[in-house]
Short mmCIF file of C-alpha atoms in Angstrom, two decimals:
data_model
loop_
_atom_site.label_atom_id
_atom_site.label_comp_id
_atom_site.label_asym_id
_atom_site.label_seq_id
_atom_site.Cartn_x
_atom_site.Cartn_y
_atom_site.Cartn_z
CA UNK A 11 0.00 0.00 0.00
CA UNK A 12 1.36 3.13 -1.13
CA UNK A 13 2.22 5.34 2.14
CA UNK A 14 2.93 9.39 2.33
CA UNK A 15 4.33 11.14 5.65
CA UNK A 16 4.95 14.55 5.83
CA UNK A 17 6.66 16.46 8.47
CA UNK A 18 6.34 18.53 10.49
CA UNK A 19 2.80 19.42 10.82
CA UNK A 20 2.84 22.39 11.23
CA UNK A 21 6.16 25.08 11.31
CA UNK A 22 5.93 28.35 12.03
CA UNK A 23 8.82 30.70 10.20
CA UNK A 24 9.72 34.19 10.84
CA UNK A 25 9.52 36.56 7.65
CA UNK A 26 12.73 35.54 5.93
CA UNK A 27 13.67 32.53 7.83
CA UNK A 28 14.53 30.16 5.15
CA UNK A 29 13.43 25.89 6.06
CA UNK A 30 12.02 22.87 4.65
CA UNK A 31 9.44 20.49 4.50
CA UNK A 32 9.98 16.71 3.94
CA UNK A 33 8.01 14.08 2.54
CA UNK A 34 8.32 10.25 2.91
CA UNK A 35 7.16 7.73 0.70
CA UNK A 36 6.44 4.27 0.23
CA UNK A 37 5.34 3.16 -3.34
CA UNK A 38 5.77 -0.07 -5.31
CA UNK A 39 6.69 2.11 -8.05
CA UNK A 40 6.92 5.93 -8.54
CA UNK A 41 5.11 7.12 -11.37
CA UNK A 42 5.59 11.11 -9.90
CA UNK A 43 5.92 12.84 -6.83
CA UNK A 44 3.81 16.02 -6.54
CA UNK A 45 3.35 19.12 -4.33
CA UNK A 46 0.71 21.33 -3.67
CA UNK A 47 -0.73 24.57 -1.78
CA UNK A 48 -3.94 24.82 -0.57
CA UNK A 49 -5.05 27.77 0.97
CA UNK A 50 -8.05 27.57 3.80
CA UNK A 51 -11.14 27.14 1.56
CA UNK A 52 -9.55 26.70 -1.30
CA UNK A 53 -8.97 23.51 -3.71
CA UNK A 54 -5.09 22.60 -3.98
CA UNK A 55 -3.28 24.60 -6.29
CA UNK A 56 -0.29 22.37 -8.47
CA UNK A 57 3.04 23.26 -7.78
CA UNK A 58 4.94 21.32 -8.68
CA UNK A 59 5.92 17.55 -10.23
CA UNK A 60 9.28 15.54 -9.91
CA UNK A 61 9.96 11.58 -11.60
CA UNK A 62 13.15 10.74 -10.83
CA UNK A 63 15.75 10.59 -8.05
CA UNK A 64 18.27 14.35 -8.17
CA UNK A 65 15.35 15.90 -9.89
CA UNK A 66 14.71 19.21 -8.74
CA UNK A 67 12.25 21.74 -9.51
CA UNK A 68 11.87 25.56 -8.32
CA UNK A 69 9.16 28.11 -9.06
CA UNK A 70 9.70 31.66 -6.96
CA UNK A 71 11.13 31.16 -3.52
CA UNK A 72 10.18 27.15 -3.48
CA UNK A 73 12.59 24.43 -5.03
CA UNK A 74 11.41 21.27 -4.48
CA UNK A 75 13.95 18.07 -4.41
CA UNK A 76 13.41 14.04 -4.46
CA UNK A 77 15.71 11.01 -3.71
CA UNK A 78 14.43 7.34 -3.84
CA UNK A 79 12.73 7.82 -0.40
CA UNK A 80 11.81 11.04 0.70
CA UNK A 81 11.08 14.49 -1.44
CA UNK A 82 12.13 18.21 0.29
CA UNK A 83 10.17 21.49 -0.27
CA UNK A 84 13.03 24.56 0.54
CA UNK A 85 11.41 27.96 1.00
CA UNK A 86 13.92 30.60 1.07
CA UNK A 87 13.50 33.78 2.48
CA UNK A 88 9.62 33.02 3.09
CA UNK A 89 6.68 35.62 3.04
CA UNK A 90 3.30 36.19 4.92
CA UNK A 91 1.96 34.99 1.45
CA UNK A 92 3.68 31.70 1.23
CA UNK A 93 1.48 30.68 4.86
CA UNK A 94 -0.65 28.12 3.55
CA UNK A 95 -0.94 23.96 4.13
CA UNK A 96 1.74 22.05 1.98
CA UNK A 97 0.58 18.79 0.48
CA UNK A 98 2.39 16.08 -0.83
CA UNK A 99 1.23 13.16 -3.14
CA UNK A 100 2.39 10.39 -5.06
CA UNK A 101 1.20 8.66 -7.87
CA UNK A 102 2.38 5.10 -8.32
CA UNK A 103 3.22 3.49 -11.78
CA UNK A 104 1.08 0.46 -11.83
CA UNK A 105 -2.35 0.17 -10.57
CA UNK A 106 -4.58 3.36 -9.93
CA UNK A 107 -3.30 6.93 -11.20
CA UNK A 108 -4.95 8.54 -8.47
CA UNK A 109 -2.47 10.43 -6.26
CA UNK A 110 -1.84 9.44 -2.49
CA UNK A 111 -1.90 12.35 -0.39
CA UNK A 112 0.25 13.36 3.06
CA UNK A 113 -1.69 14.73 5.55
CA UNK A 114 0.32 18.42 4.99
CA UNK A 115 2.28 21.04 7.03
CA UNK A 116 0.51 23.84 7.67
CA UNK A 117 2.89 26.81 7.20
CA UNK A 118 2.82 30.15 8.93
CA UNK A 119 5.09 32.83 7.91
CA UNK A 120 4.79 35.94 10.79
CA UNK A 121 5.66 39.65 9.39
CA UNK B 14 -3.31 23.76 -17.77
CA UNK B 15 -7.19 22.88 -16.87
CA UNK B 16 -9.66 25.03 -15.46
CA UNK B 17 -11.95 22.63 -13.33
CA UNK B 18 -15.37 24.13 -12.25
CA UNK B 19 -17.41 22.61 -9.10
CA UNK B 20 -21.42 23.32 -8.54
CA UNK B 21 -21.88 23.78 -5.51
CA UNK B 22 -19.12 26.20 -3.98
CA UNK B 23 -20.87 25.09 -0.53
CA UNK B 24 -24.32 24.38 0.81
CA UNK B 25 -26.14 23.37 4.21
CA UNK B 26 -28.31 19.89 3.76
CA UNK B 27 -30.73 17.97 5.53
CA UNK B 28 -29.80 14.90 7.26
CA UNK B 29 -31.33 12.62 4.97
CA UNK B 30 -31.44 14.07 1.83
CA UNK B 31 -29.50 14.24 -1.36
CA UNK B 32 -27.30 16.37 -2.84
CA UNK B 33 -25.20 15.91 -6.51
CA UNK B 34 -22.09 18.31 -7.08
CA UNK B 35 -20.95 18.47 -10.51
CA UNK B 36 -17.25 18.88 -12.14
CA UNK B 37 -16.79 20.63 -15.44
CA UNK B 38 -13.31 20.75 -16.94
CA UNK B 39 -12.68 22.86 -19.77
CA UNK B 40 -10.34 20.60 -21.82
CA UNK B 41 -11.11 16.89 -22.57
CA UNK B 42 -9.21 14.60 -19.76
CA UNK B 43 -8.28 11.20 -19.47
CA UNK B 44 -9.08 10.49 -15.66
CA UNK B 45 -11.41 12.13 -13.35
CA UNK B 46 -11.47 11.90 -9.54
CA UNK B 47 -13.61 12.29 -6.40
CA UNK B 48 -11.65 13.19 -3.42
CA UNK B 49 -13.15 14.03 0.25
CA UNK B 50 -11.41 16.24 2.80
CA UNK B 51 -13.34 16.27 6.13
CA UNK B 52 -12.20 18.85 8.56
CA UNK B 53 -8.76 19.50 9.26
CA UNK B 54 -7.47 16.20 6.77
CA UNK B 55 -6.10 15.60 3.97
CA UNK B 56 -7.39 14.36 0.71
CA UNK B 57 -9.11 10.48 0.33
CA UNK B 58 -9.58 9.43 -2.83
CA UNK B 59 -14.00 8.26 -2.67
CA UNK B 60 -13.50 6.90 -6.74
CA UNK B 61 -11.91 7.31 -9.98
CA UNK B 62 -14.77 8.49 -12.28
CA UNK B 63 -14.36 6.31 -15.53
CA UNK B 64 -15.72 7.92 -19.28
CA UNK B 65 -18.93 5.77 -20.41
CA UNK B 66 -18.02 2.66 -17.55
CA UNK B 67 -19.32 2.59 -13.78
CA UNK B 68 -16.75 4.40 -11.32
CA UNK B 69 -14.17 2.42 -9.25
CA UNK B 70 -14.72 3.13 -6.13
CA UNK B 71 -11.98 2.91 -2.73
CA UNK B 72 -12.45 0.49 0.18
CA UNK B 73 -14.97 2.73 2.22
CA UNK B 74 -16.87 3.64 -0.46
CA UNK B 75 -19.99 2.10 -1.96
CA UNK B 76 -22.00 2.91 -5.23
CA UNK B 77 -25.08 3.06 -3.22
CA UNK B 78 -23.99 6.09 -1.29
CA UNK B 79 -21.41 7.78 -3.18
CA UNK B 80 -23.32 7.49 -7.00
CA UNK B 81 -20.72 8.68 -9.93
CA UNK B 82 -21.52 9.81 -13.63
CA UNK B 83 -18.93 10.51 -16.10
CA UNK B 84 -20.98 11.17 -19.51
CA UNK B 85 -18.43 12.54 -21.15
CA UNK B 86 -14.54 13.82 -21.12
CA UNK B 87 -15.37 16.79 -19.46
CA UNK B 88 -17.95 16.49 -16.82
CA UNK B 89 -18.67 14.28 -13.86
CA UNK B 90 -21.43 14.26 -11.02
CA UNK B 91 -20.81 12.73 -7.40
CA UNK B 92 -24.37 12.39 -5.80
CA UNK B 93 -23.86 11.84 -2.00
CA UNK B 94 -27.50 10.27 -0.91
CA UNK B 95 -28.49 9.82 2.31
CA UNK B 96 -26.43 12.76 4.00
CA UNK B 97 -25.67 12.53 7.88
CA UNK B 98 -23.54 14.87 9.93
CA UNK B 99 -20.58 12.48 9.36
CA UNK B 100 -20.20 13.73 5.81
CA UNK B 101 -19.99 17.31 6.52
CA UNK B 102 -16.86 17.73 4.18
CA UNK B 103 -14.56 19.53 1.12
CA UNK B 104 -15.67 17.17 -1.88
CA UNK B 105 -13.33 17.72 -4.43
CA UNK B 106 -13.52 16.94 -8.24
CA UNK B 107 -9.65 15.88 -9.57
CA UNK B 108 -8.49 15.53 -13.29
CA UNK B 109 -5.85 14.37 -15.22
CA UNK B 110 -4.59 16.87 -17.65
CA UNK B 111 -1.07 17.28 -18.76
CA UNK B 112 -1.04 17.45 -14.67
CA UNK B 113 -3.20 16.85 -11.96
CA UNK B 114 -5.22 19.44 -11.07
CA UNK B 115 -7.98 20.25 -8.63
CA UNK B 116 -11.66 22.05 -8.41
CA UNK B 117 -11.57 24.30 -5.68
CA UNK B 118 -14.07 21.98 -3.77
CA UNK B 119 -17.65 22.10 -2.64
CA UNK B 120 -17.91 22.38 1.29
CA UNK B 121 -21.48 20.88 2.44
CA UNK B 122 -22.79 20.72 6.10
CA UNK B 123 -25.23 18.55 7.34
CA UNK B 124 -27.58 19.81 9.69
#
């Protein structure tokens, strides 16, 4: 059974205080690894998708990285407007497409 | 990327009555999917809506209460029938595009 932890649960960053987020996984075989914001009422917004092991994606002040086991989420130099929960999923390459979610870190950046 | 559309945004329902939520994408997909998100969770996957076949649903799920059309490669329904408090929740519609994207969910309450 495919199997997603994420950690911590929630972090709470000063305005500028770089960190990351990690993501463990357990799949029988990784079709993609994916991350995504969701704001509080909101559907989750894509951010981003890795495949393979030393893949690593950024968009603004978010780079995302993935090894055979776990996946990071670096924000650097965070702002109020980057609080939000962080979800990870992963999609497995045989059986069901449907993504298997984390249960998220919920991110506050203070001013 | 795909724009996916959810009817309703939100609503307040009757313990024991119906209510269907519908999914509009505006490009074709190949998959569709039903997620919940009950308070303060993440994301279960209810079923994977399949084009002109019955849905598959997840262990938890059932047909009878969770009732899934997919006419087409751009619209779904998920009926949930039968409402009791316990599925005050985010519903949220899922497709597979050149990503995965989300709807930005339909909250119902069940009073």
């Amino acid at each position: 059974e495919d199997q997603v932890t994420q950690s911590p649960e929630a972090l709470r960053l000063q305005e500028g205080e770089s960190s990351s987020l990690n993501c463990s996984y357990t799949v029988s075989g990784l079709r993609g690894l994916f991350w995504y914001r969701q704001d509080p009422g909101k559907g989750p917004e894509f951010l981003f998708t890795l495949y393979s092991a030393g893949e690593e994606k950024e968009k603004e002040r978010l780079k995302a990285t993935l090894t055979k086991k776990e996946s990071f989420l670096h924000i650097t130099a965070p702002k109020p407007e980057d609080s939000a929960t962080y979800l990870c999923a992963v999609q497995a390459s045989t059986g069901r497409r449907a993504l298997t979610f984390g249960s998220g870190t919920r991110l506050q950046v203070q001013p | 990327s795909a724009v996916i559309s959810q009817k309703p945004s939100r609503d307040i329902c009757q313990r024991g009555t119906s209510l269907t939520i519908q999914c509009q994408v505006d490009s074709q997909v190949t998959m569709m999917f039903w997620y919940r998100q009950q308070p303060g969770q993440s994301l279960t996957l209810i079923a994977t809506a399949n084009q002109g076949s019955e849905a598959t649903y997840e262990s938890g799920f059932v047909i009878d209460k969770f009732p899934i059309s997919r006419p087409n490669l751009t619209f779904s329904t998920l009926t949930v029938s039968n409402m009791s408090p316990e599925d005050s929740s985010i519903y949220l519609c899922s497709a597979f595009g050149d990503t995965i994207y989300f709807g930005e969910g339909s909250w119902l309450t069940v009073v």
